Amino acid sequence: MIRIGQAGIPLSCKGRTNKDGIVYTKKVLDLDAIEIQFVRGLYVMTDEEAQFIRDFSEENDVEVHVHAPYYINLAGDEDEIKMSFEKIKKSAQMADKMGAKTVVIHPGFYGENSEKKTMKKIIKNTKKICDTLKKEKIKTKIGLETMGKQKVFGSIDEIVEVCRNVKDAVPVLDMGHIHARCNGCLKERKDFEDIFEKVKPLNLNHYLIHLTGVLYENGNEYYHLPIKKGDMPITPLIDIILDNKYNVTLISESPLLEHDAVYIRLQVEKAIMKRTGKEEANYRDLSDL
Ligand SMILES: [Zn+2]
């Protein structure tokens, strides 16, 4: 199954609450996923709003994910780790109330530490936070995002390694970040296939994927671009998803947000129509491909 949505409240949505955002995503855009953003700090969502989002998402089959605040460092000093635990825990508690599948985090920074030591710390602390969530009976999973800068922990190999060691954590495949970090390596089908090959040992039954165009230099992301303005093609990725009938959620993180989410949907539908020869496509149901 394929689900498509955007990161946060759609730009064209007049109401600016997450409640407005999820309703608009379904009723106006006819999309079926949203990643609610707590990125610029943890504003506290009321229980009432969280409950509304849960009920709406269940009744209308919209998948919910949450993005935790950007600044988290599971490889930092004691204070940073404590602060990171607090942010992740609060995000996860709210995510769980909303019935969210994943709470996405940026794992941390190397700082003065070697890659090896950073890895050790991140594995240890990810385990700890997953255990805490388990004790609180939180069903939302921790999602570790692939990161787009050299000094930030989170190459695809590193994220897979953490997830191999912490079975409750899942990778979040931010394709724009992977592309920036390898200085534009995602060009052809094979390049995207390599990514799925890398995550294969994790035996996932679902992939959360972030998509955007990205401006980068020397293996470092500068900023996000509209998908069409970037140099990472999305058709090879769509072909792989369709060929393997992967269960995926594609989240647009482009500055055009929902416009690019709809663009992704059109590209998926085009690819399906090419296969079936029909003039209509239902991207939610891939059973007759
Ligand atoms: Zn992110």
mmCIF file of C-alpha atoms in Angstrom, residues 67-72 104-110 122 143-160 171-183 210 214 216 219-222 224 253:
data_model
loop_
_atom_site.group_PDB
_atom_site.id
_atom_site.type_symbol
_atom_site.label_atom_id
_atom_site.label_comp_id
_atom_site.label_asym_id
_atom_site.label_seq_id
_atom_site.Cartn_x
_atom_site.Cartn_y
_atom_site.Cartn_z
ATOM 1 C CA HIS A 67 8.283 14.799 14.077
ATOM 2 C CA ALA A 68 9.988 15.554 17.408
ATOM 3 C CA PRO A 69 11.844 18.874 17.968
ATOM 4 C CA TYR A 70 14.953 19.213 15.764
ATOM 5 C CA TYR A 71 17.503 19.688 18.489
ATOM 6 C CA ILE A 72 18.073 16.323 20.055
ATOM 7 C CA VAL A 104 10.654 10.858 14.027
ATOM 8 C CA ILE A 105 13.883 12.079 15.622
ATOM 9 C CA HIS A 106 17.253 13.408 14.478
ATOM 10 C CA PRO A 107 19.533 11.187 16.570
ATOM 11 C CA GLY A 108 22.512 13.453 17.317
ATOM 12 C CA PHE A 109 25.976 14.805 16.544
ATOM 13 C CA TYR A 110 29.507 13.397 16.583
ATOM 14 C CA ILE A 122 23.357 6.505 20.244
ATOM 15 C CA GLY A 143 11.913 6.574 13.916
ATOM 16 C CA LEU A 144 15.552 7.520 13.314
ATOM 17 C CA GLU A 145 15.964 9.826 10.351
ATOM 18 C CA THR A 146 18.825 9.670 7.856
ATOM 19 C CA MET A 147 20.599 13.042 8.023
ATOM 20 C CA GLY A 148 21.988 15.277 5.293
ATOM 21 C CA LYS A 149 25.163 16.757 6.783
ATOM 22 C CA GLN A 150 28.601 15.255 7.334
ATOM 23 C CA LYS A 151 28.949 16.391 10.936
ATOM 24 C CA VAL A 152 25.580 15.005 11.917
ATOM 25 C CA PHE A 153 25.191 11.352 12.848
ATOM 26 C CA GLY A 154 22.850 9.572 10.455
ATOM 27 C CA SER A 155 24.170 8.094 7.228
ATOM 28 C CA ILE A 156 21.960 5.298 5.948
ATOM 29 C CA ASP A 157 24.500 2.737 7.164
ATOM 30 C CA GLU A 158 24.588 4.271 10.635
ATOM 31 C CA ILE A 159 20.812 4.410 10.951
ATOM 32 C CA VAL A 160 20.510 0.763 9.859
ATOM 33 C CA PRO A 171 14.629 3.937 10.102
ATOM 34 C CA VAL A 172 13.067 6.979 8.462
ATOM 35 C CA LEU A 173 14.383 7.190 4.922
ATOM 36 C CA ASP A 174 14.843 10.861 4.185
ATOM 37 C CA MET A 175 15.834 10.548 0.529
ATOM 38 C CA GLY A 176 16.773 14.226 0.161
ATOM 39 C CA HIS A 177 19.169 13.877 3.086
ATOM 40 C CA ILE A 178 20.685 10.669 1.745
ATOM 41 C CA HIS A 179 21.105 12.355 -1.636
ATOM 42 C CA ALA A 180 22.769 15.454 -0.137
ATOM 43 C CA ARG A 181 25.070 13.488 2.139
ATOM 44 C CA CYS A 182 26.429 11.423 -0.731
ATOM 45 C CA ASN A 183 26.707 14.561 -2.829
ATOM 46 C CA HIS A 210 10.600 11.752 3.330
ATOM 47 C CA VAL A 214 17.472 19.532 -1.934
ATOM 48 C CA TYR A 216 23.669 20.627 -1.338
ATOM 49 C CA GLY A 219 28.008 16.275 0.872
ATOM 50 C CA ASN A 220 26.125 18.807 2.957
ATOM 51 C CA GLU A 221 22.517 19.839 2.691
ATOM 52 C CA TYR A 222 21.835 23.587 2.463
ATOM 53 C CA HIS A 224 15.055 22.042 0.698
ATOM 54 C CA GLU A 253 8.982 17.872 3.024
#
